Short mmCIF file of C-alpha atoms in Angstrom, two decimals:
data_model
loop_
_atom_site.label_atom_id
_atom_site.label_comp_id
_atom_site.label_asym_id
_atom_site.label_seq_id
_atom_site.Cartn_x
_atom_site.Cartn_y
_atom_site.Cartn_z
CA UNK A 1 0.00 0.00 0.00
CA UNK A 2 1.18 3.83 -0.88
CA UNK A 3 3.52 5.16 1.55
CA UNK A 4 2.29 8.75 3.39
CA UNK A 5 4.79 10.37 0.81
CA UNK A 6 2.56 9.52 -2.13
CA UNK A 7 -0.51 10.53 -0.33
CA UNK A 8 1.12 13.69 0.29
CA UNK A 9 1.48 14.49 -3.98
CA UNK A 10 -0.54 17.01 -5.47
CA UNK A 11 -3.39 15.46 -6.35
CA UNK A 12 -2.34 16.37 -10.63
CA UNK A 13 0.57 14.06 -10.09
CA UNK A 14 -0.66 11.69 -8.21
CA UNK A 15 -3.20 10.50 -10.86
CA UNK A 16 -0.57 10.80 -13.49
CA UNK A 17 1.27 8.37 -11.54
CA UNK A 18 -1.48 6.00 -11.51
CA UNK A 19 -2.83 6.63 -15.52
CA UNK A 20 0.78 6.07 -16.47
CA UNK A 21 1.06 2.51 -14.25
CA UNK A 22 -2.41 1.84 -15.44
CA UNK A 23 -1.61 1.93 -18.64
CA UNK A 24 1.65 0.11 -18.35
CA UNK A 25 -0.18 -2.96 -16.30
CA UNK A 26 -3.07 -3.15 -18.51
CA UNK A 27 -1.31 -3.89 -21.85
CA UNK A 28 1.62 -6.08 -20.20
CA UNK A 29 2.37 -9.00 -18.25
CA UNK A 30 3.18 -8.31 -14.65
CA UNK A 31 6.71 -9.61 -15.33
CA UNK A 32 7.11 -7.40 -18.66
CA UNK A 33 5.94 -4.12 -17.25
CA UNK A 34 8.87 -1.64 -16.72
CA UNK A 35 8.93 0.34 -14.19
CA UNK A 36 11.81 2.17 -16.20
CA UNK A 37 9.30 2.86 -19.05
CA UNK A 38 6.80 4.55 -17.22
CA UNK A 39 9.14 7.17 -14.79
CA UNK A 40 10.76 7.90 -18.43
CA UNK A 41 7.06 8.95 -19.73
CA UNK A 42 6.34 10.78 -16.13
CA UNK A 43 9.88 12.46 -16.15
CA UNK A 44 10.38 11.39 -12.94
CA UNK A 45 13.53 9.43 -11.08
CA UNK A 46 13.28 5.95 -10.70
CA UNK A 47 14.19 6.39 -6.75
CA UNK A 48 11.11 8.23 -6.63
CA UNK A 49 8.56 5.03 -7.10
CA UNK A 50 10.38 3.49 -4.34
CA UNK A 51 9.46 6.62 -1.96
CA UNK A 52 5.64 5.66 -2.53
CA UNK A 53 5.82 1.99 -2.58
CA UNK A 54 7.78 -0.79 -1.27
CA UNK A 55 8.42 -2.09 -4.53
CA UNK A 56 6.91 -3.27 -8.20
CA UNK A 57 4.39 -5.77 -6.56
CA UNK A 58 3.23 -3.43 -3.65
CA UNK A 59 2.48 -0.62 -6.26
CA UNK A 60 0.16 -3.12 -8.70
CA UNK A 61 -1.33 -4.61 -4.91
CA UNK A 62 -2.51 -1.28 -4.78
CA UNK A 63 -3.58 -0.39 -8.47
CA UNK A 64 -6.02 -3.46 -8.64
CA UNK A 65 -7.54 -2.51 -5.04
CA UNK A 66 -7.82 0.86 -6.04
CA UNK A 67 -10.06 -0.20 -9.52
CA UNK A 68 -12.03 -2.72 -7.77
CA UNK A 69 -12.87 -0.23 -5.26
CA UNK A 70 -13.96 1.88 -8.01
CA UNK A 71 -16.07 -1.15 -9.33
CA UNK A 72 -17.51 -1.55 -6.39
CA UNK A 73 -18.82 1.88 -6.00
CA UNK A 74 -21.17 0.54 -9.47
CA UNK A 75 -21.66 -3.27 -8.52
CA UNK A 76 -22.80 -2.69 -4.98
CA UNK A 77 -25.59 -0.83 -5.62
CA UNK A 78 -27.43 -3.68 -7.59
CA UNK A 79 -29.35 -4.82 -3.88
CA UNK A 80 -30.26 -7.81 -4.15
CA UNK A 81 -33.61 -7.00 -2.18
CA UNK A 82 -34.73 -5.05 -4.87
CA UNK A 83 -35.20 -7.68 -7.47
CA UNK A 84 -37.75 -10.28 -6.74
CA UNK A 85 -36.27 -12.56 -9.36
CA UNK A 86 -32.44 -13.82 -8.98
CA UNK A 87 -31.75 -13.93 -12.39
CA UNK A 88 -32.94 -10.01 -12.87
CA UNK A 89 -30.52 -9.23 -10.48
CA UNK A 90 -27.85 -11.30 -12.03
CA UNK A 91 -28.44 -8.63 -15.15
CA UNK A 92 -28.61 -5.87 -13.21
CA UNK A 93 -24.66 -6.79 -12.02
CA UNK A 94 -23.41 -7.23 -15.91
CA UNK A 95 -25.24 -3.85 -16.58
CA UNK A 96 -23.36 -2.34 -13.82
CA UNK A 97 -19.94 -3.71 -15.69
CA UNK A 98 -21.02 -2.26 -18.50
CA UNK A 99 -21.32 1.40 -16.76
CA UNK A 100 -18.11 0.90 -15.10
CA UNK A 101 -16.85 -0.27 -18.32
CA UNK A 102 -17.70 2.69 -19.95
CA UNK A 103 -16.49 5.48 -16.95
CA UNK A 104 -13.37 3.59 -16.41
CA UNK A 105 -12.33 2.02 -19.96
CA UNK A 106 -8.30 2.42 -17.82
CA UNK A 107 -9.67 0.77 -14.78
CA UNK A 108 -11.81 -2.17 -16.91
CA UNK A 109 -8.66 -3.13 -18.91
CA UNK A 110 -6.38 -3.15 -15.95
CA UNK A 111 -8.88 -5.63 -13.71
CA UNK A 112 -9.76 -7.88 -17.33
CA UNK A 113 -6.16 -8.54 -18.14
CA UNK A 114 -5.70 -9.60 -14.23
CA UNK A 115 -8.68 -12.01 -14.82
CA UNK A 116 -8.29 -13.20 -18.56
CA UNK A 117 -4.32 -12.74 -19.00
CA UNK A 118 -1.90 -12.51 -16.38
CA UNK A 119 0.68 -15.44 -16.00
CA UNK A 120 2.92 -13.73 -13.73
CA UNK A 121 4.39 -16.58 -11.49
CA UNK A 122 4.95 -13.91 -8.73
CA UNK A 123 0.98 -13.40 -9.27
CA UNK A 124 -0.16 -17.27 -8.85
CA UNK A 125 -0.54 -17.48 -5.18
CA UNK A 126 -2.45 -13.94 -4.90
CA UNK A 127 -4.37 -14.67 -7.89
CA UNK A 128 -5.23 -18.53 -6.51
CA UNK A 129 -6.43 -16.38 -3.01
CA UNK A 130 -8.57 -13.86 -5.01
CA UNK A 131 -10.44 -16.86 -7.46
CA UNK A 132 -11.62 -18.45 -4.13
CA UNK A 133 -12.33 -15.28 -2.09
CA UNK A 134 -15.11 -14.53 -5.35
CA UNK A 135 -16.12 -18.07 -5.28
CA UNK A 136 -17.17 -17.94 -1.67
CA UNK A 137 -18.79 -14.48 -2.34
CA UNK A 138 -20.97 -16.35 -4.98
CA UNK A 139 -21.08 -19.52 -2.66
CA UNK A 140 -23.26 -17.02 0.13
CA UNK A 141 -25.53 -16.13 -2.74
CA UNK A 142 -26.34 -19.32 -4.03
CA UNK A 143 -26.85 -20.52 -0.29
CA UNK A 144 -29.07 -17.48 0.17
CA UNK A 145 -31.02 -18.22 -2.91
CA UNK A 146 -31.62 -21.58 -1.71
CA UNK A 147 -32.90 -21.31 1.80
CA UNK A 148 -35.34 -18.61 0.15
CA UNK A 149 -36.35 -22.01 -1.55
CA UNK A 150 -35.86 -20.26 -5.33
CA UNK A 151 -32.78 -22.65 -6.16
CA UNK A 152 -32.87 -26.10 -5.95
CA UNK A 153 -31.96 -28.10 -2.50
CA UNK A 154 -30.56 -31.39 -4.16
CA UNK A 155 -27.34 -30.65 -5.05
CA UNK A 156 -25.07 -28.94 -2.87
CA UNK A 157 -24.16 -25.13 -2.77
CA UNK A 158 -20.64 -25.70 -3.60
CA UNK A 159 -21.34 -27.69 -7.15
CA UNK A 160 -23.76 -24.94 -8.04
CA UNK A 161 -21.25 -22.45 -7.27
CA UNK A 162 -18.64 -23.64 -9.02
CA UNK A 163 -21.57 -24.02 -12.27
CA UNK A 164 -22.34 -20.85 -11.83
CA UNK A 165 -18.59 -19.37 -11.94
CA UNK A 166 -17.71 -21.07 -14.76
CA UNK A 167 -20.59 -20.66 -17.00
CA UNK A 168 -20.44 -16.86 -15.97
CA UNK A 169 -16.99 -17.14 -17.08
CA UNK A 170 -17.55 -18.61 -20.26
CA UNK A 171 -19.92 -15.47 -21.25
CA UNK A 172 -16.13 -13.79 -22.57
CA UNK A 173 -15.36 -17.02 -24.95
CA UNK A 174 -18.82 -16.60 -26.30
CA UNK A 175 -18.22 -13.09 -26.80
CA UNK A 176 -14.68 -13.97 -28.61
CA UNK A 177 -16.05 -17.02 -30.69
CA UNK A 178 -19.69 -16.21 -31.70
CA UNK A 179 -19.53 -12.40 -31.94
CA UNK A 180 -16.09 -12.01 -32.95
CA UNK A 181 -15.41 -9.17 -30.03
CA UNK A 182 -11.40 -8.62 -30.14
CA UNK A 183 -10.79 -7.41 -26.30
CA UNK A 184 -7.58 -7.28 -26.73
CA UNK A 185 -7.53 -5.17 -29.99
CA UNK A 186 -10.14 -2.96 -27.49
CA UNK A 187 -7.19 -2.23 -24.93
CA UNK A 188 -4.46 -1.89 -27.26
CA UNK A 189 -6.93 0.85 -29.33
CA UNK A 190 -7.69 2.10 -25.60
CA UNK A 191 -11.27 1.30 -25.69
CA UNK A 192 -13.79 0.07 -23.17
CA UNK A 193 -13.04 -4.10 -23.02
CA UNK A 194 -16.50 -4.81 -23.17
CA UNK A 195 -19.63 -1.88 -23.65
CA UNK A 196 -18.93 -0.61 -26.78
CA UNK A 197 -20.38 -4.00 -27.98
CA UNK A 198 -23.41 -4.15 -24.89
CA UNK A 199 -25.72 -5.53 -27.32
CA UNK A 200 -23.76 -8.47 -27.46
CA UNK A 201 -22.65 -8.71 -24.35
CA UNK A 202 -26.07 -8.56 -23.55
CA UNK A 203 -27.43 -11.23 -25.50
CA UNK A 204 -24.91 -13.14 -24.82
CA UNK A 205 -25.68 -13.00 -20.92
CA UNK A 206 -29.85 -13.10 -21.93
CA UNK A 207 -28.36 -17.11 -23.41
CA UNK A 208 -26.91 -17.68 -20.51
CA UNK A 209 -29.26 -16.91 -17.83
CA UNK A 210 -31.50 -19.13 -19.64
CA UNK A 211 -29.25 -22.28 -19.15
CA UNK A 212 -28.37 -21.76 -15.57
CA UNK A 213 -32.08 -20.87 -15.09
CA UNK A 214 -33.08 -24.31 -16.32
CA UNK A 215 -29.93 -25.94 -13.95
CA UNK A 216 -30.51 -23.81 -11.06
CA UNK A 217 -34.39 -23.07 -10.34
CA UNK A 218 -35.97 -25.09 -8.19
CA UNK A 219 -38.52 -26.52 -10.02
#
């Protein structure tokens, strides 16, 4: 996490410090980002990185908190309460990406190439801890959804959880295969990864909620 010296910078500088590391994370591996590169484009000294972080790992530790946070501020205010169907609420979320998508095309690249591309070996163990911490967050839905009796009680929250990930995560290959999306042509052209194609997207998640509805809903 920043140092108090970084909090300190004018607040001018301090988001061209994160743009420029946002920009350099997004479009490269972990291991292939360069520090070097991005002071050179800032005009700053190398040293001074080090007087705001511990080092190269602390600093993108604190970029992807930093951009989920700012996700956050658009996923969690899809309450849960105020859709009587689960699967309208499941929607709602994806329509919330989209928005986020949109306001933060930086942010939205950074987080997708942490999720779709990042082989960093330095990254395996955090990215191993942050796969299961949203697979319990869906696990407490799914349980939720099935004491309210609207998901089925025969198989056991942890299979449907795990169905549920990885058919959610299978929306992107859909969006790759069937409608020809290029995300990474998106980033590199600095676009939003996924809303300037929403009608696909959407469709694509309309197919989808109709298969886990069938495998889900207590019938």
């Amino acid at each position: 996490m920043p140092k108090e010296t970084f909090d300190k910078l004018p607040e001018e500088k301090r988001e061209a410090f994160i743009k420029a590391f946002l920009e350099e994370f997004a479009t490269k591996n972990y291991d292939k980002a360069s520090i070097s590169v991005v002071v050179k484009k800032l005009k700053i000294a190398k040293g001074s990185v080090y007087q705001y972080f511990e080092n190269k790992l602390d600093l993108y530790l604190y970029l992807k908190s930093l951009c989920e946070g700012i996700k956050m501020n658009y996923v969690l205010k899809i309450d849960r309460a105020d859709y009587p169907d689960f699967w309208d609420y499941y929607r709602a979320q994806y329509e919330a990406g989209i928005q986020f998508d949109l306001a933060h095309p930086l942010e939205s690249q950074f987080l997708y190439r942490i999720g779709e591309k990042e082989t960093s070996e330095i990254l395996k163990g955090f990215m191993k801890e942050w796969k299961q911490k949203a697979i319990q967050a869906y696990r407490f839905i799914i349980q939720a959804e099935i004491d309210k009796g609207y998901f089925r009680n025969d198989i056991s929250a942890e299979t449907m959880t795990y169905f549920l990930v990885s058919v959610s995560m299978g929306i992107g290959d859909v969006l790759r295969a069937h409608y020809q999306i290029d995300f990474d042509k998106n980033i590199e052209e600095g676009k939003p990864v996924f809303a300037l194609d929403k009608t696909a997207l959407m469709k694509a998640v309309e197919d989808h909620i109709l298969l886990l509805k069938g495998a889900l809903n207590k019938q």
